[in-house]
Amino acid sequence: MEKFYPKSREKKSSEEEREPFTVLFKDLGWGVYSPDISISPSPLYSRGFFTSPIVVGVATSAFLFVADLVRKVDFSIPVDFIRAESYGSSTESNGAPIISFDLKVDINARHDILVEDIVDTGHTLSRVFKHLKSKGASSVSVCTFLDKPSRRKVDVQLVGEGKFYRGFECPDYFVVGYGMDFAEQYRNLPYIGILKPEHYK
Ligand SMILES: O=P(O)(O)OC[C@H]1O[C@H](OP(=O)(O)OP(=O)(O)O)[C@H](O)[C@@H]1O
Protein backbone atom coordinates (compact mmCIF):
# COMPACT_ATOMS: atom_id res chain seq x y z
CA MET A 1 0.00 0.00 0.00
CA GLU A 2 1.16 3.50 -0.77
CA LYS A 3 2.22 5.27 2.40
CA PHE A 4 2.07 8.94 3.22
CA TYR A 5 5.00 10.39 5.09
CA PRO A 6 6.09 13.98 5.40
CA LYS A 7 8.68 14.62 2.68
CA SER A 8 11.39 15.20 5.26
CA ARG A 9 11.11 11.62 6.56
CA GLU A 10 12.57 8.98 4.33
CA LYS A 11 12.67 5.92 6.51
CA LYS A 12 10.09 4.56 8.88
CA SER A 13 11.15 3.22 12.23
CA SER A 14 10.24 -0.27 13.42
CA GLU A 15 7.88 1.39 15.91
CA GLU A 16 5.95 3.05 13.05
CA GLU A 17 5.85 -0.30 11.25
CA ARG A 18 3.90 -1.76 14.19
CA GLU A 19 1.39 1.12 14.42
CA PRO A 20 -2.09 0.46 12.97
CA PHE A 21 -1.91 3.71 11.00
CA THR A 22 0.51 5.68 8.87
CA VAL A 23 0.97 9.38 9.49
CA LEU A 24 -0.83 11.75 7.13
CA PHE A 25 -0.68 15.16 8.85
CA LYS A 26 1.57 15.42 11.84
CA ASP A 27 2.02 19.02 12.93
CA LEU A 28 -1.50 20.23 13.56
CA GLY A 29 -0.52 23.62 14.92
CA TRP A 30 -2.54 26.66 13.91
CA GLY A 31 0.20 27.62 11.45
CA VAL A 32 -0.73 24.84 9.06
CA TYR A 33 -4.43 25.67 8.91
CA SER A 34 -5.63 27.27 5.75
CA PRO A 35 -5.42 31.05 5.81
CA ASP A 36 -8.96 30.89 4.42
CA ILE A 37 -10.23 30.01 7.88
CA SER A 38 -10.91 33.20 9.74
CA ILE A 39 -13.79 34.39 11.86
CA SER A 40 -14.10 38.16 12.09
CA PRO A 41 -16.56 40.35 13.90
CA SER A 42 -18.96 42.22 11.68
CA PRO A 43 -18.27 45.91 11.01
CA LEU A 44 -21.40 46.63 13.05
CA TYR A 45 -19.54 45.40 16.14
CA SER A 46 -17.79 48.71 16.63
CA ARG A 47 -21.19 50.43 16.63
CA GLY A 48 -22.54 48.17 19.33
CA PHE A 49 -24.84 46.20 17.00
CA PHE A 50 -22.67 43.11 16.63
CA THR A 51 -24.24 39.73 17.12
CA SER A 52 -21.60 37.06 17.09
CA PRO A 53 -22.01 34.05 14.84
CA ILE A 54 -22.60 30.77 16.66
CA VAL A 55 -20.07 27.97 16.37
CA VAL A 56 -21.84 24.64 15.97
CA GLY A 57 -19.50 21.67 16.32
CA VAL A 58 -20.56 18.32 14.91
CA ALA A 59 -19.99 15.79 17.69
CA THR A 60 -18.10 13.77 18.35
CA SER A 61 -15.16 14.00 15.97
CA ALA A 62 -15.00 17.79 15.63
CA PHE A 63 -14.38 18.39 19.34
CA LEU A 64 -10.62 18.98 19.06
CA PHE A 65 -10.85 21.20 15.99
CA VAL A 66 -13.62 23.24 17.65
CA ALA A 67 -11.43 23.62 20.76
CA ASP A 68 -8.45 24.80 18.71
CA LEU A 69 -10.50 27.03 16.44
CA VAL A 70 -12.47 28.96 19.07
CA ARG A 71 -9.32 29.66 21.07
CA LYS A 72 -8.11 31.65 18.07
CA VAL A 73 -11.18 33.88 18.13
CA ASP A 74 -10.52 37.07 20.05
CA PHE A 75 -14.12 38.02 20.84
CA SER A 76 -16.82 36.20 22.76
CA ILE A 77 -18.49 33.57 20.62
CA PRO A 78 -21.21 31.06 21.56
CA VAL A 79 -20.32 27.39 21.06
CA ASP A 80 -22.72 24.48 20.91
CA PHE A 81 -22.71 20.92 19.60
CA ILE A 82 -25.02 18.81 17.52
CA ARG A 83 -24.69 15.11 16.77
CA ALA A 84 -25.59 13.52 13.46
CA GLU A 85 -24.86 9.82 13.37
CA SER A 86 -24.04 8.23 10.09
CA TYR A 87 -21.30 5.68 10.78
CA GLY A 88 -21.45 2.82 13.26
CA SER A 89 -18.22 0.95 13.62
CA SER A 90 -18.01 0.59 9.87
CA THR A 91 -15.85 2.66 7.52
CA GLU A 92 -18.76 3.40 5.18
CA SER A 93 -21.49 6.00 5.69
CA ASN A 94 -24.99 4.52 5.85
CA GLY A 95 -26.20 7.51 3.83
CA ALA A 96 -29.02 8.48 6.20
CA PRO A 97 -27.68 10.31 9.25
CA ILE A 98 -30.06 11.12 12.06
CA ILE A 99 -29.89 14.06 14.49
CA SER A 100 -29.40 12.27 17.79
CA PHE A 101 -28.32 15.23 19.93
CA ASP A 102 -29.67 18.72 19.40
CA LEU A 103 -28.52 22.27 20.09
CA LYS A 104 -29.14 24.07 23.35
CA VAL A 105 -28.76 27.61 21.98
CA ASP A 106 -31.45 29.36 19.96
CA ILE A 107 -30.11 29.88 16.44
CA ASN A 108 -33.21 31.58 15.04
CA ALA A 109 -32.15 34.56 12.86
CA ARG A 110 -28.47 33.93 13.72
CA HIS A 111 -25.45 33.16 11.56
CA ASP A 112 -23.93 29.76 12.25
CA ILE A 113 -20.50 28.34 11.54
CA LEU A 114 -20.72 24.59 11.37
CA VAL A 115 -17.39 23.06 12.38
CA GLU A 116 -16.53 19.60 11.06
CA ASP A 117 -13.44 17.43 11.20
CA ILE A 118 -14.13 15.97 7.75
CA VAL A 119 -16.65 16.23 4.93
CA ASP A 120 -16.78 12.93 3.07
CA THR A 121 -19.97 11.92 1.22
CA GLY A 122 -21.68 15.14 2.36
CA HIS A 123 -24.68 13.27 3.88
CA THR A 124 -24.00 14.52 7.41
CA LEU A 125 -23.58 18.12 6.31
CA SER A 126 -26.67 18.00 4.20
CA ARG A 127 -28.75 16.62 7.08
CA VAL A 128 -27.41 19.12 9.63
CA PHE A 129 -27.95 22.03 7.21
CA LYS A 130 -31.57 21.01 6.78
CA HIS A 131 -31.96 20.91 10.53
CA LEU A 132 -30.34 24.31 11.17
CA LYS A 133 -32.41 25.84 8.40
CA SER A 134 -35.60 24.47 9.96
CA LYS A 135 -34.57 26.17 13.22
CA GLY A 136 -34.43 29.53 11.45
CA ALA A 137 -30.69 30.07 10.91
CA SER A 138 -30.04 33.15 8.75
CA SER A 139 -26.97 31.56 7.23
CA VAL A 140 -24.79 28.52 7.81
CA SER A 141 -21.12 28.43 6.85
CA VAL A 142 -18.94 25.35 7.05
CA CYS A 143 -15.46 25.20 8.45
CA THR A 144 -14.01 21.72 8.00
CA PHE A 145 -10.51 20.62 8.88
CA LEU A 146 -10.44 18.01 6.09
CA ASP A 147 -12.38 17.74 2.87
CA LYS A 148 -12.56 14.57 0.78
CA PRO A 149 -14.27 15.78 -2.43
CA SER A 150 -13.44 12.53 -4.28
CA ARG A 151 -16.07 10.75 -2.12
CA ARG A 152 -18.85 13.34 -2.36
CA LYS A 153 -22.30 11.87 -3.02
CA VAL A 154 -24.47 14.92 -2.30
CA ASP A 155 -23.83 18.53 -3.18
CA VAL A 156 -23.20 20.84 -0.27
CA GLN A 157 -25.96 23.46 -0.50
CA LEU A 158 -24.90 26.33 1.74
CA VAL A 159 -27.60 28.12 3.71
CA GLY A 160 -28.10 31.85 3.03
CA GLU A 161 -24.82 33.72 2.59
CA GLY A 162 -22.87 30.82 4.10
CA LYS A 163 -19.35 30.03 2.91
CA PHE A 164 -17.29 26.84 2.72
CA TYR A 165 -13.89 26.91 4.44
CA ARG A 166 -11.55 23.96 4.55
CA GLY A 167 -8.12 23.27 6.00
CA PHE A 168 -6.86 20.47 3.75
CA GLU A 169 -8.02 18.29 0.91
CA CYS A 170 -7.78 14.72 2.14
CA PRO A 171 -6.84 11.79 -0.12
CA ASP A 172 -9.28 8.87 -0.24
CA TYR A 173 -8.05 6.91 2.78
CA PHE A 174 -9.73 6.09 6.06
CA VAL A 175 -8.23 8.64 8.43
CA VAL A 176 -8.17 8.64 12.23
CA GLY A 177 -6.88 10.95 14.96
CA TYR A 178 -7.40 14.60 15.88
CA GLY A 179 -10.92 13.65 16.98
CA MET A 180 -11.65 11.08 14.27
CA ASP A 181 -12.20 7.45 15.18
CA PHE A 182 -12.51 3.93 14.02
CA ALA A 183 -14.94 2.11 16.36
CA GLU A 184 -14.32 4.85 18.98
CA GLN A 185 -10.55 4.27 18.92
CA TYR A 186 -7.75 6.73 18.02
CA ARG A 187 -9.72 9.98 18.59
CA ASN A 188 -7.01 11.29 20.93
CA LEU A 189 -4.09 10.94 18.52
CA PRO A 190 -2.54 14.42 18.30
CA TYR A 191 -2.07 13.95 14.54
CA ILE A 192 -3.97 12.42 11.62
CA GLY A 193 -3.14 8.93 10.43
CA ILE A 194 -4.29 6.62 7.67
CA LEU A 195 -5.69 3.45 9.22
CA LYS A 196 -4.06 0.43 7.64
CA PRO A 197 -6.72 -1.64 5.82
CA GLU A 198 -5.76 -4.85 7.67
CA HIS A 199 -7.13 -3.21 10.83
CA TYR A 200 -10.67 -2.71 9.52
CA LYS A 201 -11.10 -5.18 6.65
O1 LIG B 1 -19.72 13.38 4.80
P1 LIG B 1 -20.15 12.13 5.52
O2 LIG B 1 -19.98 10.91 4.67
O3 LIG B 1 -21.51 12.22 6.09
O4 LIG B 1 -19.11 11.87 6.70
C1 LIG B 1 -18.62 12.88 7.53
C2 LIG B 1 -19.06 12.65 8.94
O5 LIG B 1 -18.62 11.37 9.41
C3 LIG B 1 -17.92 11.53 10.62
O6 LIG B 1 -18.75 11.45 11.74
P2 LIG B 1 -19.31 10.07 12.28
O7 LIG B 1 -20.69 9.87 11.76
O8 LIG B 1 -18.29 9.01 12.02
O9 LIG B 1 -19.48 10.28 13.83
P3 LIG B 1 -18.43 10.74 14.94
O10 LIG B 1 -18.20 12.22 14.72
O11 LIG B 1 -19.12 10.47 16.23
O12 LIG B 1 -17.17 9.95 14.80
C4 LIG B 1 -17.38 12.95 10.56
O13 LIG B 1 -17.15 13.46 11.83
C5 LIG B 1 -18.44 13.71 9.83
O14 LIG B 1 -19.41 14.25 10.71
GROMACS .gro file of N, CA, C and O in nm, residues 55-125:
model
  284
   55VAL      N    1  -2.085   2.913   1.683
   55VAL     CA    2  -2.007   2.797   1.637
   55VAL      C    3  -2.085   2.671   1.674
   55VAL      O    4  -2.121   2.652   1.791
   56VAL      N    5  -2.114   2.590   1.574
   56VAL     CA    6  -2.184   2.464   1.597
   56VAL      C    7  -2.090   2.350   1.559
   56VAL      O    8  -2.061   2.328   1.441
   57GLY      N    9  -2.039   2.281   1.659
   57GLY     CA   10  -1.950   2.167   1.632
   57GLY      C   11  -2.032   2.042   1.609
   57GLY      O   12  -2.137   2.022   1.670
   58VAL      N   13  -1.986   1.958   1.516
   58VAL     CA   14  -2.056   1.832   1.491
   58VAL      C   15  -1.986   1.722   1.573
   58VAL      O   16  -1.871   1.686   1.545
   59ALA      N   17  -2.057   1.679   1.678
   59ALA     CA   18  -1.999   1.579   1.769
   59ALA      C   19  -1.999   1.441   1.701
   59ALA      O   20  -2.084   1.414   1.617
   60THR      N   21  -1.912   1.356   1.733
   60THR     CA   22  -1.810   1.377   1.835
   60THR      C   23  -1.679   1.429   1.775
   60THR      O   24  -1.604   1.504   1.837
   61SER      N   25  -1.652   1.386   1.653
   61SER     CA   26  -1.516   1.400   1.597
   61SER      C   27  -1.462   1.542   1.590
   61SER      O   28  -1.341   1.561   1.592
   62ALA      N   29  -1.550   1.642   1.582
   62ALA     CA   30  -1.500   1.779   1.563
   62ALA      C   31  -1.453   1.844   1.693
   62ALA      O   32  -1.408   1.959   1.691
   63PHE      N   33  -1.461   1.771   1.806
   63PHE     CA   34  -1.438   1.839   1.934
   63PHE      C   35  -1.299   1.903   1.946
   63PHE      O   36  -1.285   2.013   2.000
   64LEU      N   37  -1.196   1.840   1.893
   64LEU     CA   38  -1.062   1.898   1.906
   64LEU      C   39  -1.044   2.018   1.813
   64LEU      O   40  -0.983   2.118   1.850
   65PHE      N   41  -1.096   2.007   1.693
   65PHE     CA   42  -1.085   2.120   1.599
   65PHE      C   43  -1.164   2.240   1.651
   65PHE      O   44  -1.117   2.354   1.645
   66VAL      N   45  -1.283   2.214   1.706
   66VAL     CA   46  -1.362   2.324   1.765
   66VAL      C   47  -1.280   2.390   1.876
   66VAL      O   48  -1.267   2.513   1.881
   67ALA      N   49  -1.220   2.308   1.963
   67ALA     CA   50  -1.143   2.362   2.076
   67ALA      C   51  -1.028   2.448   2.027
   67ALA      O   52  -1.002   2.557   2.081
   68ASP      N   53  -0.958   2.402   1.924
   68ASP     CA   54  -0.845   2.480   1.871
   68ASP      C   55  -0.893   2.606   1.801
   68ASP      O   56  -0.834   2.713   1.815
   69LEU      N   57  -1.000   2.590   1.724
   69LEU     CA   58  -1.050   2.703   1.644
   69LEU      C   59  -1.101   2.818   1.732
   69LEU      O   60  -1.061   2.933   1.713
   70VAL      N   61  -1.185   2.787   1.829
   70VAL     CA   62  -1.247   2.896   1.907
   70VAL      C   63  -1.144   2.967   1.996
   70VAL      O   64  -1.163   3.083   2.031
   71ARG      N   65  -1.035   2.898   2.027
   71ARG     CA   66  -0.932   2.966   2.107
   71ARG      C   67  -0.852   3.065   2.025
   71ARG      O   68  -0.768   3.137   2.077
   72LYS      N   69  -0.875   3.066   1.895
   72LYS     CA   70  -0.811   3.165   1.807
   72LYS      C   71  -0.903   3.284   1.781
   72LYS      O   72  -0.866   3.375   1.707
   73VAL      N   73  -1.023   3.279   1.834
   73VAL     CA   74  -1.118   3.388   1.813
   73VAL      C   75  -1.104   3.486   1.929
   73VAL      O   76  -1.110   3.446   2.045
   74ASP      N   77  -1.082   3.614   1.896
   74ASP     CA   78  -1.052   3.707   2.005
   74ASP      C   79  -1.172   3.792   2.047
   74ASP      O   80  -1.158   3.905   2.091
   75PHE      N   81  -1.293   3.738   2.029
   75PHE     CA   82  -1.412   3.802   2.084
   75PHE      C   83  -1.502   3.690   2.135
   75PHE      O   84  -1.481   3.573   2.099
   76SER      N   85  -1.597   3.723   2.217
   76SER     CA   86  -1.682   3.620   2.276
   76SER      C   87  -1.771   3.556   2.170
   76SER      O   88  -1.838   3.628   2.094
   77ILE      N   89  -1.771   3.426   2.165
   77ILE     CA   90  -1.849   3.357   2.062
   77ILE      C   91  -1.920   3.235   2.123
   77ILE      O   92  -1.857   3.157   2.194
   78PRO      N   93  -2.051   3.223   2.101
   78PRO     CA   94  -2.121   3.106   2.156
   78PRO      C   95  -2.078   2.977   2.085
   78PRO      O   96  -2.051   2.979   1.963
   79VAL      N   97  -2.071   2.870   2.162
   79VAL     CA   98  -2.032   2.739   2.106
   79VAL      C   99  -2.134   2.635   2.150
   79VAL      O  100  -2.172   2.630   2.267
   80ASP      N  101  -2.180   2.556   2.057
   80ASP     CA  102  -2.272   2.448   2.091
   80ASP      C  103  -2.238   2.328   2.004
   80ASP      O  104  -2.159   2.339   1.909
   81PHE      N  105  -2.298   2.215   2.037
   81PHE     CA  106  -2.271   2.092   1.960
   81PHE      C  107  -2.400   2.027   1.916
   81PHE      O  108  -2.504   2.039   1.981
   82ILE      N  109  -2.389   1.959   1.804
   82ILE     CA  110  -2.502   1.881   1.752
   82ILE      C  111  -2.443   1.746   1.713
   82ILE      O  112  -2.323   1.737   1.682
   83ARG      N  113  -2.523   1.642   1.719
   83ARG     CA  114  -2.469   1.511   1.677
   83ARG      C  115  -2.555   1.456   1.564
   83ARG      O  116  -2.678   1.452   1.574
   84ALA      N  117  -2.490   1.418   1.456
   84ALA     CA  118  -2.559   1.352   1.346
   84ALA      C  119  -2.487   1.220   1.324
   84ALA      O  120  -2.369   1.219   1.290
   85GLU      N  121  -2.554   1.112   1.347
   85GLU     CA  122  -2.486   0.982   1.337
   85GLU      C  123  -2.506   0.919   1.202
   85GLU      O  124  -2.617   0.899   1.156
   86SER      N  125  -2.393   0.889   1.139
   86SER     CA  126  -2.404   0.823   1.009
   86SER      C  127  -2.320   0.696   1.002
   86SER      O  128  -2.351   0.607   0.926
   87TYR      N  129  -2.214   0.689   1.082
   87TYR     CA  130  -2.130   0.568   1.078
   87TYR      C  131  -2.149   0.493   1.210
   87TYR      O  132  -2.152   0.555   1.315
   88GLY      N  133  -2.153   0.362   1.203
   88GLY     CA  134  -2.145   0.282   1.326
   88GLY      C  135  -1.999   0.253   1.347
   88GLY      O  136  -1.917   0.344   1.354
   89SER      N  137  -1.964   0.127   1.351
   89SER     CA  138  -1.822   0.095   1.362
   89SER      C  139  -1.767   0.062   1.223
   89SER      O  140  -1.658   0.013   1.208
   90SER      N  141  -1.845   0.089   1.123
   90SER     CA  142  -1.801   0.059   0.987
   90SER      C  143  -1.721   0.176   0.930
   90SER      O  144  -1.714   0.283   0.987
   91THR      N  145  -1.659   0.158   0.816
   91THR     CA  146  -1.585   0.266   0.752
   91THR      C  147  -1.668   0.329   0.641
   91THR      O  148  -1.622   0.415   0.569
   92GLU      N  149  -1.791   0.285   0.623
   92GLU     CA  150  -1.876   0.340   0.518
   92GLU      C  151  -1.997   0.410   0.578
   92GLU      O  152  -2.060   0.358   0.670
   93SER      N  153  -2.032   0.527   0.523
   93SER     CA  154  -2.149   0.600   0.569
   93SER      C  155  -2.274   0.520   0.533
   93SER      O  156  -2.280   0.458   0.426
   94ASN      N  157  -2.375   0.522   0.622
   94ASN     CA  158  -2.499   0.452   0.585
   94ASN      C  159  -2.590   0.541   0.501
   94ASN      O  160  -2.698   0.501   0.462
   95GLY      N  161  -2.548   0.664   0.476
   95GLY     CA  162  -2.620   0.751   0.383
   95GLY      C  163  -2.744   0.817   0.439
   95GLY      O  164  -2.808   0.894   0.369
   96ALA      N  165  -2.781   0.788   0.564
   96ALA     CA  166  -2.902   0.848   0.620
   96ALA      C  167  -2.878   0.889   0.765
   96ALA      O  168  -2.932   0.828   0.857
   97PRO      N  169  -2.796   0.992   0.786
   97PRO     CA  170  -2.768   1.031   0.925
   97PRO      C  171  -2.892   1.083   0.996
   97PRO      O  172  -2.981   1.140   0.934
   98ILE      N  173  -2.895   1.060   1.125
   98ILE     CA  174  -3.006   1.112   1.206
   98ILE      C  175  -2.948   1.210   1.309
   98ILE      O  176  -2.836   1.194   1.354
   99ILE      N  177  -3.029   1.312   1.344
   99ILE     CA  178  -2.989   1.406   1.449
   99ILE      C  179  -3.020   1.338   1.582
   99ILE      O  180  -3.136   1.320   1.617
  100SER      N  181  -2.916   1.299   1.653
  100SER     CA  182  -2.940   1.227   1.779
  100SER      C  183  -2.910   1.311   1.902
  100SER      O  184  -2.929   1.266   2.014
  101PHE      N  185  -2.863   1.432   1.882
  101PHE     CA  186  -2.832   1.523   1.993
  101PHE      C  187  -2.846   1.663   1.938
  101PHE      O  188  -2.781   1.698   1.839
  102ASP      N  189  -2.934   1.742   2.000
  102ASP     CA  190  -2.967   1.872   1.940
  102ASP      C  191  -2.903   1.989   2.015
  102ASP      O  192  -2.853   1.973   2.126
  103LEU      N  193  -2.909   2.106   1.951
  103LEU     CA  194  -2.852   2.227   2.009
  103LEU      C  195  -2.926   2.274   2.133
  103LEU      O  196  -3.047   2.252   2.146
  104LYS      N  197  -2.853   2.345   2.218
  104LYS     CA  198  -2.914   2.407   2.335
  104LYS      C  199  -2.944   2.554   2.304
  104LYS      O  200  -3.044   2.608   2.346
  105VAL      N  201  -2.858   2.618   2.226
  105VAL     CA  202  -2.876   2.761   2.198
  105VAL      C  203  -2.982   2.783   2.090
  105VAL      O  204  -3.006   2.695   2.006
  106ASP      N  205  -3.044   2.900   2.096
  106ASP     CA  206  -3.145   2.936   1.996
  106ASP      C  207  -3.072   2.999   1.877
  106ASP      O  208  -3.003   3.100   1.891
  107ILE      N  209  -3.084   2.937   1.761
  107ILE     CA  210  -3.011   2.988   1.644
  107ILE      C  211  -3.102   3.066   1.549
  107ILE      O  212  -3.060   3.107   1.441
  108ASN      N  213  -3.227   3.087   1.591
  108ASN     CA  214  -3.321   3.158   1.504
  108ASN      C  215  -3.266   3.297   1.468
  108ASN      O  216  -3.226   3.373   1.556
  109ALA      N  217  -3.262   3.328   1.338
  109ALA     CA  218  -3.215   3.456   1.286
  109ALA      C  219  -3.067   3.483   1.319
  109ALA      O  220  -3.024   3.598   1.320
  110ARG      N  221  -2.990   3.378   1.344
  110ARG     CA  222  -2.847   3.393   1.372
  110ARG      C  223  -2.765   3.331   1.260
  110ARG      O  224  -2.812   3.246   1.185
  111HIS      N  225  -2.639   3.375   1.252
  111HIS     CA  226  -2.545   3.316   1.156
  111HIS      C  227  -2.467   3.206   1.226
  111HIS      O  228  -2.413   3.227   1.334
  112ASP      N  229  -2.462   3.090   1.163
  112ASP     CA  230  -2.393   2.976   1.225
  112ASP      C  231  -2.269   2.939   1.145
  112ASP      O  232  -2.265   2.951   1.023
  113ILE      N  233  -2.169   2.891   1.219
  113ILE     CA  234  -2.050   2.834   1.154
  113ILE      C  235  -2.044   2.689   1.198
  113ILE      O  236  -2.017   2.660   1.315
  114LEU      N  237  -2.072   2.601   1.106
  114LEU     CA  238  -2.072   2.459   1.137
  114LEU      C  239  -1.929   2.409   1.128
  114LEU      O  240  -1.863   2.425   1.025
  115VAL      N  241  -1.879   2.351   1.237
  115VAL     CA  242  -1.739   2.306   1.238
  115VAL      C  243  -1.733   2.154   1.232
  115VAL      O  244  -1.791   2.084   1.317
  116GLU      N  245  -1.664   2.104   1.132
  116GLU     CA  246  -1.653   1.960   1.106
  116GLU      C  247  -1.505   1.921   1.104
  116GLU      O  248  -1.419   2.001   1.069
  117ASP      N  249  -1.480   1.796   1.137
  117ASP     CA  250  -1.344   1.743   1.120
  117ASP      C  251  -1.323   1.702   0.975
  117ASP      O  252  -1.217   1.723   0.917
  118ILE      N  253  -1.427   1.643   0.914
  118ILE     CA  254  -1.413   1.597   0.775
  118ILE      C  255  -1.548   1.598   0.704
  118ILE      O  256  -1.650   1.566   0.764
  119VAL      N  257  -1.547   1.639   0.579
  119VAL     CA  258  -1.665   1.623   0.493
  119VAL      C  259  -1.628   1.516   0.391
  119VAL      O  260  -1.529   1.528   0.319
  120ASP      N  261  -1.708   1.410   0.390
  120ASP     CA  262  -1.678   1.293   0.307
  120ASP      C  263  -1.787   1.283   0.198
  120ASP      O  264  -1.781   1.352   0.097
  121THR      N  265  -1.890   1.202   0.222
  121THR     CA  266  -1.997   1.192   0.122
  121THR      C  267  -2.083   1.319   0.118
  121THR      O  268  -2.148   1.347   0.019
  122GLY      N  269  -2.085   1.393   0.229
  122GLY     CA  270  -2.168   1.514   0.236
  122GLY      C  271  -2.304   1.488   0.299
  122GLY      O  272  -2.382   1.581   0.323
  123HIS      N  273  -2.336   1.360   0.330
  123HIS     CA  274  -2.468   1.327   0.388
  123HIS      C  275  -2.489   1.396   0.523
  123HIS      O  276  -2.597   1.447   0.550
  124THR      N  277  -2.385   1.394   0.608
  124THR     CA  278  -2.400   1.452   0.741
  124THR      C  279  -2.427   1.602   0.731
  124THR      O  280  -2.519   1.657   0.792
  125LEU      N  281  -2.344   1.667   0.648
  125LEU     CA  282  -2.358   1.812   0.631
  125LEU      C  283  -2.496   1.848   0.579
  125LEU      O  284  -2.562   1.939   0.629
   0.00000   0.00000   0.00000
